[in-house]
Amino acid sequence: MKRSSLWTLSSLFIIMIVLLVACGGSKEQNSQASASVAVDTELVITATNYKFDQSEYRIKAGESVRIILDSTGNHGLAVKELGLALEPNNKEQVITPEKPGTYEFQCTIMCGPGHRDMKSMLIVE
């Protein structure tokens, strides 16, 4: 293969990668898209220093739920089994849990001396 052909193919490949990355969208755009999705219910989880506003939250299996993190301070939460991950730059997400279960979650951002005790439960009925 000629050197100029190799250079041309390499250049095209790099341009394609740049275009694909640029089209990925930001978390803000994804959050706005999430806000426009029709859901069965909404759940607001309020986080303040070292605590969530409830010790447990209940949602129904098979129903779509928009979960919103309303936090004072720098907090996040995640439930890996449900694909849920909220943080200051991504404060809401729509999930549809299929199976009932009890899922413990905690603050995912080190928020100070009470961080270790900042836990709650998400119960899917």
mmCIF file of C-alpha atoms in Angstrom:
data_model
loop_
_atom_site.group_PDB
_atom_site.id
_atom_site.type_symbol
_atom_site.label_atom_id
_atom_site.label_comp_id
_atom_site.label_asym_id
_atom_site.label_seq_id
_atom_site.Cartn_x
_atom_site.Cartn_y
_atom_site.Cartn_z
ATOM 1 C CA MET A 1 0.000 0.000 0.000
ATOM 2 C CA LYS A 2 1.317 3.419 -0.859
ATOM 3 C CA ARG A 3 2.251 5.804 1.899
ATOM 4 C CA SER A 4 -0.251 8.464 0.684
ATOM 5 C CA SER A 5 -3.112 5.935 0.673
ATOM 6 C CA LEU A 6 -2.272 4.865 4.212
ATOM 7 C CA TRP A 7 -2.169 8.502 5.320
ATOM 8 C CA THR A 8 -5.573 9.168 3.681
ATOM 9 C CA LEU A 9 -7.187 6.138 5.336
ATOM 10 C CA SER A 10 -5.731 7.114 8.713
ATOM 11 C CA SER A 11 -7.043 10.663 8.331
ATOM 12 C CA LEU A 12 -10.534 9.434 7.437
ATOM 13 C CA PHE A 13 -10.541 7.089 10.408
ATOM 14 C CA ILE A 14 -9.603 9.908 12.801
ATOM 15 C CA ILE A 15 -12.275 12.196 11.346
ATOM 16 C CA MET A 16 -14.922 9.470 11.799
ATOM 17 C CA ILE A 17 -13.927 8.986 15.444
ATOM 18 C CA VAL A 18 -14.123 12.728 16.133
ATOM 19 C CA LEU A 19 -17.589 12.914 14.553
ATOM 20 C CA LEU A 20 -18.874 9.936 16.525
ATOM 21 C CA VAL A 21 -17.609 11.345 19.818
ATOM 22 C CA ALA A 22 -19.087 14.773 19.061
ATOM 23 C CA CYS A 23 -22.514 13.228 18.412
ATOM 24 C CA GLY A 24 -22.616 11.398 21.755
ATOM 25 C CA GLY A 25 -24.470 14.149 23.624
ATOM 26 C CA SER A 26 -23.892 15.442 27.125
ATOM 27 C CA LYS A 27 -25.354 14.346 30.463
ATOM 28 C CA GLU A 28 -27.390 17.549 30.457
ATOM 29 C CA GLN A 29 -28.961 16.599 27.125
ATOM 30 C CA ASN A 30 -29.599 13.064 28.407
ATOM 31 C CA SER A 31 -31.215 14.496 31.543
ATOM 32 C CA GLN A 32 -33.456 16.741 29.443
ATOM 33 C CA ALA A 33 -34.456 13.745 27.317
ATOM 34 C CA SER A 34 -35.234 11.838 30.522
ATOM 35 C CA ALA A 35 -37.454 14.720 31.673
ATOM 36 C CA SER A 36 -39.621 14.422 28.555
ATOM 37 C CA VAL A 37 -40.205 10.648 28.823
ATOM 38 C CA ALA A 38 -43.707 9.639 29.962
ATOM 39 C CA VAL A 39 -43.595 7.812 33.295
ATOM 40 C CA ASP A 40 -46.070 6.125 35.629
ATOM 41 C CA THR A 41 -44.777 7.938 38.719
ATOM 42 C CA GLU A 42 -42.032 10.160 40.134
ATOM 43 C CA LEU A 43 -39.936 9.628 43.226
ATOM 44 C CA VAL A 44 -37.956 12.491 44.763
ATOM 45 C CA ILE A 45 -35.089 11.503 47.041
ATOM 46 C CA THR A 46 -33.856 14.434 49.109
ATOM 47 C CA ALA A 47 -30.269 14.340 50.336
ATOM 48 C CA THR A 48 -28.846 16.692 52.941
ATOM 49 C CA ASN A 49 -25.718 16.473 55.045
ATOM 50 C CA TYR A 50 -25.270 12.838 56.045
ATOM 51 C CA LYS A 51 -28.854 11.672 55.492
ATOM 52 C CA PHE A 52 -31.586 10.963 52.978
ATOM 53 C CA ASP A 53 -35.044 12.273 53.889
ATOM 54 C CA GLN A 54 -36.481 8.746 54.289
ATOM 55 C CA SER A 55 -35.066 5.476 55.556
ATOM 56 C CA GLU A 56 -36.849 3.671 52.716
ATOM 57 C CA TYR A 57 -38.560 4.476 49.431
ATOM 58 C CA ARG A 58 -41.126 2.246 47.702
ATOM 59 C CA ILE A 59 -41.845 1.815 44.005
ATOM 60 C CA LYS A 60 -43.744 -0.805 42.009
ATOM 61 C CA ALA A 61 -42.216 -3.459 39.790
ATOM 62 C CA GLY A 62 -43.081 -3.078 36.109
ATOM 63 C CA GLU A 63 -43.864 0.648 36.385
ATOM 64 C CA SER A 64 -41.644 3.362 34.950
ATOM 65 C CA VAL A 65 -40.395 5.747 37.617
ATOM 66 C CA ARG A 66 -38.583 9.051 37.229
ATOM 67 C CA ILE A 67 -36.222 9.193 40.203
ATOM 68 C CA ILE A 68 -35.045 12.700 41.049
ATOM 69 C CA LEU A 69 -32.160 13.511 43.392
ATOM 70 C CA ASP A 70 -32.828 16.772 45.230
ATOM 71 C CA SER A 71 -29.659 17.460 47.163
ATOM 72 C CA THR A 72 -28.302 20.159 49.383
ATOM 73 C CA GLY A 73 -24.563 19.735 49.153
ATOM 74 C CA ASN A 74 -22.546 17.311 47.048
ATOM 75 C CA HIS A 75 -24.320 13.931 47.080
ATOM 76 C CA GLY A 76 -25.081 11.049 44.758
ATOM 77 C CA LEU A 77 -26.583 7.574 44.878
ATOM 78 C CA ALA A 78 -26.487 4.373 42.874
ATOM 79 C CA VAL A 79 -28.292 1.036 42.685
ATOM 80 C CA LYS A 80 -26.168 -1.087 40.367
ATOM 81 C CA GLU A 81 -28.767 -3.865 40.054
ATOM 82 C CA LEU A 82 -31.308 -1.377 38.672
ATOM 83 C CA GLY A 83 -28.870 0.611 36.537
ATOM 84 C CA LEU A 84 -29.593 3.705 38.635
ATOM 85 C CA ALA A 85 -26.874 6.336 39.085
ATOM 86 C CA LEU A 86 -27.607 9.907 40.177
ATOM 87 C CA GLU A 87 -25.155 12.698 40.961
ATOM 88 C CA PRO A 88 -25.013 16.512 40.874
ATOM 89 C CA ASN A 89 -24.568 16.572 37.063
ATOM 90 C CA ASN A 90 -27.254 13.920 36.434
ATOM 91 C CA LYS A 91 -30.038 14.514 38.944
ATOM 92 C CA GLU A 92 -32.784 12.402 37.392
ATOM 93 C CA GLN A 93 -33.233 9.103 35.641
ATOM 94 C CA VAL A 94 -36.145 6.980 34.450
ATOM 95 C CA ILE A 95 -36.036 3.295 35.369
ATOM 96 C CA THR A 96 -38.509 0.429 35.076
ATOM 97 C CA PRO A 97 -37.613 -2.218 37.652
ATOM 98 C CA GLU A 98 -38.912 -5.615 36.572
ATOM 99 C CA LYS A 99 -38.373 -7.714 39.705
ATOM 100 C CA PRO A 100 -39.405 -6.993 43.288
ATOM 101 C CA GLY A 101 -36.562 -6.678 45.769
ATOM 102 C CA THR A 102 -34.907 -4.569 48.420
ATOM 103 C CA TYR A 103 -31.876 -2.513 47.432
ATOM 104 C CA GLU A 104 -29.700 -0.630 49.894
ATOM 105 C CA PHE A 105 -27.998 2.477 48.577
ATOM 106 C CA GLN A 106 -25.678 5.049 50.055
ATOM 107 C CA CYS A 107 -24.209 8.374 49.096
ATOM 108 C CA THR A 108 -21.674 7.816 46.318
ATOM 109 C CA ILE A 109 -19.755 11.069 46.840
ATOM 110 C CA MET A 110 -17.536 11.529 49.897
ATOM 111 C CA CYS A 111 -19.435 14.293 51.672
ATOM 112 C CA GLY A 112 -17.758 14.538 55.067
ATOM 113 C CA PRO A 113 -17.499 12.753 58.417
ATOM 114 C CA GLY A 114 -21.077 11.378 58.349
ATOM 115 C CA HIS A 115 -20.768 9.993 54.804
ATOM 116 C CA ARG A 116 -20.421 6.369 55.908
ATOM 117 C CA ASP A 117 -23.819 6.472 57.648
ATOM 118 C CA MET A 118 -25.677 8.076 54.717
ATOM 119 C CA LYS A 119 -27.759 5.053 53.631
ATOM 120 C CA SER A 120 -31.327 4.212 52.690
ATOM 121 C CA MET A 121 -33.374 1.452 51.016
ATOM 122 C CA LEU A 122 -35.221 1.305 47.712
ATOM 123 C CA ILE A 123 -37.974 -1.309 47.895
ATOM 124 C CA VAL A 124 -39.474 -2.578 44.635
ATOM 125 C CA GLU A 125 -42.873 -4.141 45.386
#
